[in-house]
Short mmCIF file of C-alpha atoms in Angstrom, two decimals:
data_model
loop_
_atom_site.label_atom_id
_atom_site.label_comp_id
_atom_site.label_asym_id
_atom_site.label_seq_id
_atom_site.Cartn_x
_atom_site.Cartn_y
_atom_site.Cartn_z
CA UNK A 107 -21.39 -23.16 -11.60
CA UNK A 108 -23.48 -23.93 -8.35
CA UNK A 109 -22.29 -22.17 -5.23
CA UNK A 110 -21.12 -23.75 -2.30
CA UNK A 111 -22.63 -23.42 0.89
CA UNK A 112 -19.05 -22.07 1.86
CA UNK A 113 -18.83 -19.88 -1.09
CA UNK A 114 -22.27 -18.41 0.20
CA UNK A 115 -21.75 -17.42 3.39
CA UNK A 116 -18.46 -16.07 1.92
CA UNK A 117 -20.10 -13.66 -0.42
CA UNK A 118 -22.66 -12.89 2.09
CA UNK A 119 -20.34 -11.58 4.90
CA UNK A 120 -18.54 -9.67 2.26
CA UNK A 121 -22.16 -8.31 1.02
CA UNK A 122 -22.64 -7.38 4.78
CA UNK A 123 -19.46 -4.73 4.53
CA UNK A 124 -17.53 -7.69 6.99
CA UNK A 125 -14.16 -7.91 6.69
CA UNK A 126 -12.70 -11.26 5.63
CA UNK A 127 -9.95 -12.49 8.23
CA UNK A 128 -6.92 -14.36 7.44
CA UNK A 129 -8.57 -17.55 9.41
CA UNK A 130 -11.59 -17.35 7.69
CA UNK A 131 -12.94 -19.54 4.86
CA UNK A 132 -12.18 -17.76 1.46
CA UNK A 133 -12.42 -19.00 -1.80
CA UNK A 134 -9.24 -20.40 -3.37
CA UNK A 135 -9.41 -17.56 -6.27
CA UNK A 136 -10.11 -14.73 -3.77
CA UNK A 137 -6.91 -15.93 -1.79
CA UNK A 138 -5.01 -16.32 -5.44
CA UNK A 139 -6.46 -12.91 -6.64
CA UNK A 140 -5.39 -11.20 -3.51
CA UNK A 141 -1.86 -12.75 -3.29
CA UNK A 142 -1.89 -11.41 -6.71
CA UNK A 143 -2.33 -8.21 -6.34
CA UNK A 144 -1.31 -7.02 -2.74
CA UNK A 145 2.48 -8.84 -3.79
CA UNK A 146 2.32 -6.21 -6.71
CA UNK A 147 1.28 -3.43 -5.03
CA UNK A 148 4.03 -4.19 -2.76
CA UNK A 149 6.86 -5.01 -5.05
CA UNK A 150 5.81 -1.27 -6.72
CA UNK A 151 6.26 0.40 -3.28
CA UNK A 152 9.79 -1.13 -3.26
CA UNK A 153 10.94 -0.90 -6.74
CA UNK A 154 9.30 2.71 -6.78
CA UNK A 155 12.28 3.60 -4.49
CA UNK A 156 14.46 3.67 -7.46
CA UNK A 157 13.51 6.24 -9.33
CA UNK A 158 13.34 8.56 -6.32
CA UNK A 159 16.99 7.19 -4.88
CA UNK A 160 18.53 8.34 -8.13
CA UNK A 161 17.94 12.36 -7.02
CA UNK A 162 18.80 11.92 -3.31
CA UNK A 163 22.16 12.57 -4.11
CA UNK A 164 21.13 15.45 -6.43
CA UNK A 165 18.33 17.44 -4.52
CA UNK A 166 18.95 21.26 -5.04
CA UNK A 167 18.94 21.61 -1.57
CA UNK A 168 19.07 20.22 2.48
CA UNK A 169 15.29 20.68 2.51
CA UNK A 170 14.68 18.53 -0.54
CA UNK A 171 17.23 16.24 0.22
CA UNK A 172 15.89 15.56 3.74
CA UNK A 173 11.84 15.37 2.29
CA UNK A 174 13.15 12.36 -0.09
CA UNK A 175 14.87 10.51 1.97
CA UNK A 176 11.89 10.38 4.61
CA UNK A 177 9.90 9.83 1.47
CA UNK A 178 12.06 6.72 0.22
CA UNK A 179 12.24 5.77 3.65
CA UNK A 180 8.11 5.34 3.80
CA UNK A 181 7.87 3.73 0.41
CA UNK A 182 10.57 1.00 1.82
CA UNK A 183 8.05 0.73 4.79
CA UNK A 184 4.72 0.69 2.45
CA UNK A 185 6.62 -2.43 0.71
CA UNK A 186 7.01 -3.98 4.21
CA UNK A 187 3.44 -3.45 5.11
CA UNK A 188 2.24 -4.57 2.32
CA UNK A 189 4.19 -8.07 2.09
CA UNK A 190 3.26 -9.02 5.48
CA UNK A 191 -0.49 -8.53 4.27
CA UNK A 192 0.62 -10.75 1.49
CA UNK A 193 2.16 -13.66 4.17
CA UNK A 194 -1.39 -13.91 5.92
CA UNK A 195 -2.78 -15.22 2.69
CA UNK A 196 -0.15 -18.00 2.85
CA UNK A 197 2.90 -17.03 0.91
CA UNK A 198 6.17 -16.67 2.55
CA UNK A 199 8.27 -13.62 1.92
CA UNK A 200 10.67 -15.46 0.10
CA UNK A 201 8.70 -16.81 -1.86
CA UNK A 202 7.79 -12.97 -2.63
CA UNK A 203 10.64 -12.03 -3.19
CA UNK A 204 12.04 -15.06 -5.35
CA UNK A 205 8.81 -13.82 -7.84
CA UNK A 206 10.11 -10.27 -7.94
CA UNK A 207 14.15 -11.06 -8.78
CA UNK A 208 12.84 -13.74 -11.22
CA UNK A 209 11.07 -11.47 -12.99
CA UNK A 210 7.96 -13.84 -12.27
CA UNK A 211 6.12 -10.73 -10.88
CA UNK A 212 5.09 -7.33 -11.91
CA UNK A 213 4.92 -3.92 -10.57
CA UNK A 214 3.80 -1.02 -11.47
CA UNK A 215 4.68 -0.52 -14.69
CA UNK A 216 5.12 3.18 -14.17
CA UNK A 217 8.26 2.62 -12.72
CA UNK A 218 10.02 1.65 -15.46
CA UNK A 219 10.48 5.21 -16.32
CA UNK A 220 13.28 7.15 -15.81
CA UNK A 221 13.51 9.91 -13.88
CA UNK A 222 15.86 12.59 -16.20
CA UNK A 223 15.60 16.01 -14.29
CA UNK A 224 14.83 17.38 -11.01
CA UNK A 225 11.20 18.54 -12.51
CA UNK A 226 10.59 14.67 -12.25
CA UNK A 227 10.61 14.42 -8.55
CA UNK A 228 7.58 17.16 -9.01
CA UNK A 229 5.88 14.84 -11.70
CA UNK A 230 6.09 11.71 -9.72
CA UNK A 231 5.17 12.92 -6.26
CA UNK A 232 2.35 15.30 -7.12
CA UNK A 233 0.94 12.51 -10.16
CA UNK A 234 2.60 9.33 -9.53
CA UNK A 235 1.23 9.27 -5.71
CA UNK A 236 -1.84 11.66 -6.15
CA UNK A 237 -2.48 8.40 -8.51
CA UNK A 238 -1.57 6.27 -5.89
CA UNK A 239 -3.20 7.61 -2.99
CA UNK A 240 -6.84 7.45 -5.35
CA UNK A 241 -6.71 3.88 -5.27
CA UNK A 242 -5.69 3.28 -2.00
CA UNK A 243 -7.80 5.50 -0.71
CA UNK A 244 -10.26 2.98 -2.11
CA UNK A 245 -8.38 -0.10 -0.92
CA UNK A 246 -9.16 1.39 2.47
CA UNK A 247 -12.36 -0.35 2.12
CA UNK A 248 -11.41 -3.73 0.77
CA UNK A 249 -13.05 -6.38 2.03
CA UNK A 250 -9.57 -8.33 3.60
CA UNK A 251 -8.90 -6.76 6.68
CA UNK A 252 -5.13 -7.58 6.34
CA UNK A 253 -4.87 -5.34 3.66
CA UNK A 254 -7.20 -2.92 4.55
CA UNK A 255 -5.58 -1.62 7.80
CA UNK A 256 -2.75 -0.94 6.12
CA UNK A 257 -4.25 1.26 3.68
CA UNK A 258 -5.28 3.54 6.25
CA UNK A 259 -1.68 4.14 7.53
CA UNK A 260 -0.02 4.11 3.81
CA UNK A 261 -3.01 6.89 2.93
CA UNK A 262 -2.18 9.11 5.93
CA UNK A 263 1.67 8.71 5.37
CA UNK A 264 1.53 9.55 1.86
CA UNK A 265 -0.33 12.88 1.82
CA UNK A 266 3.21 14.31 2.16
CA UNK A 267 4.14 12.38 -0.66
CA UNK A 268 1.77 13.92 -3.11
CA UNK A 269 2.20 17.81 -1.15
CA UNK A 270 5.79 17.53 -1.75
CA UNK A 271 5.47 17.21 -5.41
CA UNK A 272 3.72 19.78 -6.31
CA UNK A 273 5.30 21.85 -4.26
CA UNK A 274 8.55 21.41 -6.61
CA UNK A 275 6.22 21.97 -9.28
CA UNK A 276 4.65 25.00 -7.54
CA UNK A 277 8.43 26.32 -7.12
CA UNK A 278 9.54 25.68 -10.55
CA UNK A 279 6.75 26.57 -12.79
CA UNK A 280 6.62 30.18 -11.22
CA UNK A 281 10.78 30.36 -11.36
CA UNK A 282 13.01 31.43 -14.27
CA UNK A 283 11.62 30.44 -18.16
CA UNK A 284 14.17 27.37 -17.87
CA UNK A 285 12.37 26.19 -14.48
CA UNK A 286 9.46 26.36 -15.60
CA UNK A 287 10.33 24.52 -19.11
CA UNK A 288 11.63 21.90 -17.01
CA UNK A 289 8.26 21.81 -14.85
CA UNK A 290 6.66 21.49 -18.17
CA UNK A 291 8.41 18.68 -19.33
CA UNK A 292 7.78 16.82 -16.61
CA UNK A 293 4.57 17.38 -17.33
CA UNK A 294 4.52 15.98 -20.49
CA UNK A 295 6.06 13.29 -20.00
CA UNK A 296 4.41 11.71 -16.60
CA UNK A 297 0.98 12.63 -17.71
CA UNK A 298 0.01 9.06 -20.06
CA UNK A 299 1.98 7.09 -17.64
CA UNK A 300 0.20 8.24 -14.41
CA UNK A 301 -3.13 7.59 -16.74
CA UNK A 302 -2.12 4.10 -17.00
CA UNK A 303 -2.02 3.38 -13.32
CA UNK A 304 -5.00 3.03 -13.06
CA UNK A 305 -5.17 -0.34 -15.37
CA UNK A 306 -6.64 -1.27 -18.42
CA UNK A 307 -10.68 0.44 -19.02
CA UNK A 308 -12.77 -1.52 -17.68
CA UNK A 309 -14.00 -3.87 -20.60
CA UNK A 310 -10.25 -4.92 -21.07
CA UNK A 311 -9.43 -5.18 -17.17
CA UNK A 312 -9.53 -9.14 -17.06
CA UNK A 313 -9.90 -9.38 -12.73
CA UNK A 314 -12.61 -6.32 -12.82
CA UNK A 315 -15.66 -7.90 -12.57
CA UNK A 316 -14.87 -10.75 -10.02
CA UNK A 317 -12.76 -8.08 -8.01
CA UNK A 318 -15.64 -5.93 -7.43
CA UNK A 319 -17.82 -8.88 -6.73
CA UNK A 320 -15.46 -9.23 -4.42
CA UNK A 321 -15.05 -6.29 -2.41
CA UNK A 322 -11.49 -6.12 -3.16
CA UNK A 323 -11.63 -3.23 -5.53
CA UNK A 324 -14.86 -0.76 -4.74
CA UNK A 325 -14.40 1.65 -8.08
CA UNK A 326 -13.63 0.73 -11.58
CA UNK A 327 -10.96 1.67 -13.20
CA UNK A 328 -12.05 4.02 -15.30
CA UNK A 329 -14.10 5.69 -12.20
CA UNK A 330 -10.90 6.63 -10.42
CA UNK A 331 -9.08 7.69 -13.67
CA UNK A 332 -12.24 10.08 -14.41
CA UNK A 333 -11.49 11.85 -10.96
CA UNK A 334 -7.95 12.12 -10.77
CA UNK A 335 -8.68 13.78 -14.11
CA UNK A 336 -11.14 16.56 -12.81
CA UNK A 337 -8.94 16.96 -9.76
CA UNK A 338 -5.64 17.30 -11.54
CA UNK A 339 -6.49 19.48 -14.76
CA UNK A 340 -6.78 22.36 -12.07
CA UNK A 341 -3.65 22.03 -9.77
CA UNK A 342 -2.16 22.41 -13.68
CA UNK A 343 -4.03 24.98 -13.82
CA UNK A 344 -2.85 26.81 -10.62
CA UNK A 345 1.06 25.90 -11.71
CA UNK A 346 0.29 27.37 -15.13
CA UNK A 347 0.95 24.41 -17.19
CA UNK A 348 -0.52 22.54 -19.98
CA UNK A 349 -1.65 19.11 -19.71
CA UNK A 350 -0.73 17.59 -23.30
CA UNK A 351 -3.44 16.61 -24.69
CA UNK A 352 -5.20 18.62 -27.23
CA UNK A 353 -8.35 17.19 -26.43
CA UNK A 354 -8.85 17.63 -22.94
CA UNK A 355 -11.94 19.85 -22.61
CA UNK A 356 -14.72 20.75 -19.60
CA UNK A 357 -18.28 19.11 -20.68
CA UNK A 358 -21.16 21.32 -19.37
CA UNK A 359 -23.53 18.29 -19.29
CA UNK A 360 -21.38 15.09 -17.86
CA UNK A 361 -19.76 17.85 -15.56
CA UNK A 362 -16.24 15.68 -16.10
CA UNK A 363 -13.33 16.52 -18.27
CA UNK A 364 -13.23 14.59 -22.09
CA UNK A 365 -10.28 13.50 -22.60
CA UNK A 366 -8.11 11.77 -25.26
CA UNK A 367 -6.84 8.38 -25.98
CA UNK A 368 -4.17 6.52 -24.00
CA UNK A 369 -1.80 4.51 -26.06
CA UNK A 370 -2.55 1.13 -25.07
CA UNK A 371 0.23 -0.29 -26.80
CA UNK A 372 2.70 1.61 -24.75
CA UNK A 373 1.59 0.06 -21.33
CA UNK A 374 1.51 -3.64 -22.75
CA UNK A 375 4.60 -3.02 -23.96
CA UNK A 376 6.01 -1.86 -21.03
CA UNK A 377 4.46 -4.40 -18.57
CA UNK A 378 5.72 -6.91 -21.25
CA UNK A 379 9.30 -5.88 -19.95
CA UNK A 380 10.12 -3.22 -22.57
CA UNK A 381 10.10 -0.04 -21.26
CA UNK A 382 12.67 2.07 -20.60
CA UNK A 383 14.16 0.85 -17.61
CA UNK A 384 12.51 -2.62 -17.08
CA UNK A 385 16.03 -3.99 -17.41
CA UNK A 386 17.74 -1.60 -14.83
CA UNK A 387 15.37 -1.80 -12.18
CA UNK A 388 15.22 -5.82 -11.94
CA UNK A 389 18.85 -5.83 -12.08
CA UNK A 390 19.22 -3.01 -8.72
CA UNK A 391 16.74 -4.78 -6.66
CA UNK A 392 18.94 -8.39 -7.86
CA UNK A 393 21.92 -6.62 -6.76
CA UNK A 394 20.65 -5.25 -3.90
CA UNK A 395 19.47 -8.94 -2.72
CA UNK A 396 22.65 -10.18 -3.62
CA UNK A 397 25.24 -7.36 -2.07
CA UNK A 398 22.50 -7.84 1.46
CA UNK A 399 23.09 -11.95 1.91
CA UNK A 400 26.14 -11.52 3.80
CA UNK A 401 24.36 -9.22 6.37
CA UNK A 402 21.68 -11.71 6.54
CA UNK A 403 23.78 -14.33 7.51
CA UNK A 404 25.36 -12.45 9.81
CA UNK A 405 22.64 -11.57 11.57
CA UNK A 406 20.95 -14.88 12.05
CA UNK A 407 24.57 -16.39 12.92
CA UNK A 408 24.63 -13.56 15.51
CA UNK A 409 21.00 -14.53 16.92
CA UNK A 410 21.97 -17.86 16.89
CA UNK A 411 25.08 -17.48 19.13
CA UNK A 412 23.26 -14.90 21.30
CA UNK A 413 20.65 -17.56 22.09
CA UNK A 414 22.99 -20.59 22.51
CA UNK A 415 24.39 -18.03 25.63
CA UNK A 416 21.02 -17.81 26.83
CA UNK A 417 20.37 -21.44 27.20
CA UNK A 418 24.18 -22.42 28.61
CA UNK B 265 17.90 -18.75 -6.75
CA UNK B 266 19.69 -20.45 -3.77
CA UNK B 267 17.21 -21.54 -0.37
CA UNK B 268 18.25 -18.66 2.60
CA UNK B 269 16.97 -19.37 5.89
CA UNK B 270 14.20 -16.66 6.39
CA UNK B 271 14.13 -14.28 9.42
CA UNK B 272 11.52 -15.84 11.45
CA UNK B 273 7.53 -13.61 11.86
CA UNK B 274 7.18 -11.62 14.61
CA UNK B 275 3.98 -9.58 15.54
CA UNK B 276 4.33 -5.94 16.44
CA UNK B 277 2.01 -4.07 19.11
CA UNK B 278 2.63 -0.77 20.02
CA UNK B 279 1.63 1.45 22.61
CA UNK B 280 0.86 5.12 21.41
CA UNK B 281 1.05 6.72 25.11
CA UNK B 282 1.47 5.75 28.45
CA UNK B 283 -1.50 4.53 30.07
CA UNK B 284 -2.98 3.06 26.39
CA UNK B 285 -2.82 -0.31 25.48
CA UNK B 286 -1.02 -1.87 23.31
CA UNK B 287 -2.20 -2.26 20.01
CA UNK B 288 -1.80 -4.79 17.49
CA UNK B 289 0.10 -2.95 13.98
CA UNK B 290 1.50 -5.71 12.00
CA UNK B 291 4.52 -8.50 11.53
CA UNK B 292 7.93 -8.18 10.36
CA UNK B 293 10.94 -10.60 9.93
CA UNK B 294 13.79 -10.06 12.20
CA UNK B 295 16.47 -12.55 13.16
CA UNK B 296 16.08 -12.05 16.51
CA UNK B 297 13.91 -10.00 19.48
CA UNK B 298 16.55 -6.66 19.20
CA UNK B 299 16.34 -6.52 15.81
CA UNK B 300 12.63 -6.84 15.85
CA UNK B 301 11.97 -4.17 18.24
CA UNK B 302 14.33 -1.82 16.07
CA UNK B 303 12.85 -2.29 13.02
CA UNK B 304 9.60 -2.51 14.75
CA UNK B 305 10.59 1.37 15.55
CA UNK B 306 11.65 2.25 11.95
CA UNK B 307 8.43 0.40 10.68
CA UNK B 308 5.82 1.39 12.53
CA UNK B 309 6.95 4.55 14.28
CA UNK B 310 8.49 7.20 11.63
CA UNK B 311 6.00 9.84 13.19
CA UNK B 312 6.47 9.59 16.63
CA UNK B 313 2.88 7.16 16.69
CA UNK B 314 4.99 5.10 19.65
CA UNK B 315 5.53 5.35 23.13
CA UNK B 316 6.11 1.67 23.60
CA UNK B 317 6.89 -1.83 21.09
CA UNK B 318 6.16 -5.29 21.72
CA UNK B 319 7.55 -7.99 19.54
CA UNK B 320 5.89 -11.24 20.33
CA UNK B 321 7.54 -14.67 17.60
CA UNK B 322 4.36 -14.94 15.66
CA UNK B 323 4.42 -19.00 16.25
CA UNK B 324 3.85 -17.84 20.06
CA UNK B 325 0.81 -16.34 19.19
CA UNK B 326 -2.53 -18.61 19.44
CA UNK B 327 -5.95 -17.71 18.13
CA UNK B 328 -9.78 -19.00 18.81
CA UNK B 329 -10.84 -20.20 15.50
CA UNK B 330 -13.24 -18.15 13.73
CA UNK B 331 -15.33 -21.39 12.32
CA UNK B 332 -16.45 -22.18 15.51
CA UNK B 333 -17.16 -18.88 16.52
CA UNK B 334 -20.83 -18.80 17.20
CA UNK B 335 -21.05 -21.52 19.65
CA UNK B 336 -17.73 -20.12 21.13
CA UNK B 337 -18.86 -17.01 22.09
CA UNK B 338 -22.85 -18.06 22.56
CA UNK B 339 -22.32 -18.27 26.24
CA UNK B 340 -22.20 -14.47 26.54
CA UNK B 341 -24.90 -14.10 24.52
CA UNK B 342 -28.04 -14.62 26.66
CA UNK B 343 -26.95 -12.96 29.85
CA UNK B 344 -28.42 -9.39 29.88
CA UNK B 345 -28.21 -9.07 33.46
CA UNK B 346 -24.26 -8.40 33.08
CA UNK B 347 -25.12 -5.35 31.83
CA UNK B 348 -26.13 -2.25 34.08
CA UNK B 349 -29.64 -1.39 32.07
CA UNK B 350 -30.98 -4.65 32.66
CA UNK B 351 -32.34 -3.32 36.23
CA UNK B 352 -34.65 -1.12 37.10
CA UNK B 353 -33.65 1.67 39.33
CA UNK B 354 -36.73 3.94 41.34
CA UNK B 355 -36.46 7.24 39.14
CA UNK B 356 -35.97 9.09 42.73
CA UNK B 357 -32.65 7.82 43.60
CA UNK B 358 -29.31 9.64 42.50
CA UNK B 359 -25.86 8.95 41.52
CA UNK B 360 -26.49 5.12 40.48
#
């Protein structure tokens, strides 16, 4: 397919390290890809409140409690950033939100685990976000402004995020045998599922290629999941845990970790709506939407009233 | 799903400490200018990065348009002598 003289000067700014504008020409499947994927990277910031809201009741102590409710509190803001990216490419934010209660749109499918025992918190702060923060750390660079700048703030806010969790792995792995088992567990389970964020490997990641192209994504999938690798097997280390899998071992001459093989199967099923808790998260952000409308409406009918007083 | 009216856009600036300008950080829906400003606060300030918020209705806000940028901005382009190096000084003078 012959470029466009459009679709030229497009590729060329984005060649040049400019950042692409919200006013600016764009081609139609940039704008699509990019709804695409800064909508889901938003609807994971807010459905990745639930897991976390399920312990704020529960935290061992003031301390805890206080970190993850300022930690909630930033995902519900990283959700907010994020959609308003989303509305410069043309979408509305009902719109965004009618795709998440349908159903229409995903999220990160690792939130459709649950989140059993206080050990979790650990997992998902010090995995879940150290995931995270790897591949917004790249989005930092992506070539739309609009979703660039708030990359920077989301990567500075959720340092914290990632600190915190190991920390309550850091506590618990060096506490009583039971602590630690729990700290384990954790482990075990969170360690595939934090694998996964970072997509499909590359030959099966169907947006890769023209996403790179692009600018929108900087490092392939498998890149990033190669470092959070070497970075992570030794914080493990330092806790005194094992990372389970049997054939995760240092290689003298790639200087990375080999690794074994993530079960596909699992992820497709989950993003296919069969995961754990698939079911129970759609239905607490519907409810949520729902058990809100009235305060909506009161609020406009407030604004509305407040501004007819203006005018009289 | 039933049609709600949506909270209209606003665009949020915010002024990290006196004597700064304001800075452009983002939009948010709010129903009206109070509400804006508050959430404006809980948004974009849960580390103390504001001294000062400004919530301006995003349909208020106009824009040049980038596709005619070039001959927009060409007028500045050819006028070196706005700028301070473009004349020569005798190397024996101070201060200037």
């Amino acid at each position: 397919m012959a470029e466009s003289k459009e679709e030229a000067l497009f590729q060329e700014k984005v060649d040049a390290e400019q950042k692409i504008e919200p006013k600016d020409w764009m081609p139609a499947d940039y704008r699509k890809n990019l709804i695409r994927q800064i909508s889901q990277h938003g609807h994971s910031e807010i459905v990745g409140m639930l897991p976390e809201g399920n312990w704020i009741t529960r935290a061992p102590s003031l301390r805890r409690k206080t970190v993850l409710l300022a930690k909630v509190q930033d995902e519900a803001g990283h959700g907010l950033y994020l959609y308003s990216a989303a509305e410069t490419l043309g979408i509305g934010r009902d719109e965004l939100n009618d795709q998440l209660l349908t159903g229409k749109a995903k999220y990160s499918s690792i939130f459709n685990y649950p989140t059993i025992t206080w050990a979790d918190m650990g997992a998902v702060g010090w995995l879940v976000d150290g995931a995270a923060i790897m591949n917004q750390v790249m989005l930092c660079r992506t070539s739309y402004g609009p979703y660039a700048r708030p990359m920077v703030r989301i990567c500075k806010e959720e340092s914290f995020h990632q600190r915190q969790g190991y920390e309550i792995m850091n506590v618990l792995s060096h506490g009583s045998p039971e602590q630690k088992a729990m700290a384990q567990d954790a482990l075990d389970r969170w360690w595939w599922p934090s694998l996964m964020m970072f997509g499909p490997s590359d030959a099966d990641s169907p947006h890769s290629a023209q996403s790179m192209k692009w600018k929108i994504k900087r490092q392939s999938n498998d890149e990033l999941r190669q470092i959070f690798i070497d970075r992570t097997v030794q914080q493990a280390e330092v806790l005194g845990l094992q990372i389970p899998d049997p054939e995760l071992k240092w290689n003298e001459e790639t200087q990375h970790y080999d690794w074994g093989t993530i079960n596909w199967d699992e992820f497709f099923n989950v993003i296919k709506g069969n995961g754990p808790c698939n079911k129970e998260r759609l239905t607490a952000r519907q409810k949520a939407h729902a058990d809100g409308a009235w305060v909506r409406e009161a609020a406009l009918a407030y604004a509305g009233k407040k501004a007819k007083k203006k005018a009289a | 799903m039933s049609k709600e009216q949506d909270f209209p856009l606003w665009e949020i600036f915010i002024q990290s400490k006196r004597g700064l300008d304001h800075k452009h950080v983002g939009s948010l829906h709010a129903a009206d200018a109070q509400m804006a400003i508050e959430n404006a606060r809980d948004v974009y300030t849960r580390r103390n990065e504001g001294n000062s918020i400004w919530a301006v209705l995003a349909e208020n806000l106009h824009a040049s348009k980038p596709e005619d940028q070039g001959a927009f901005f060409d007028p500045a382009d050819d006028k070196v002598y706005r700028h301070p190096t473009f004349y020569v000084m005798p190397k024996e003078a101070k201060y200037i």
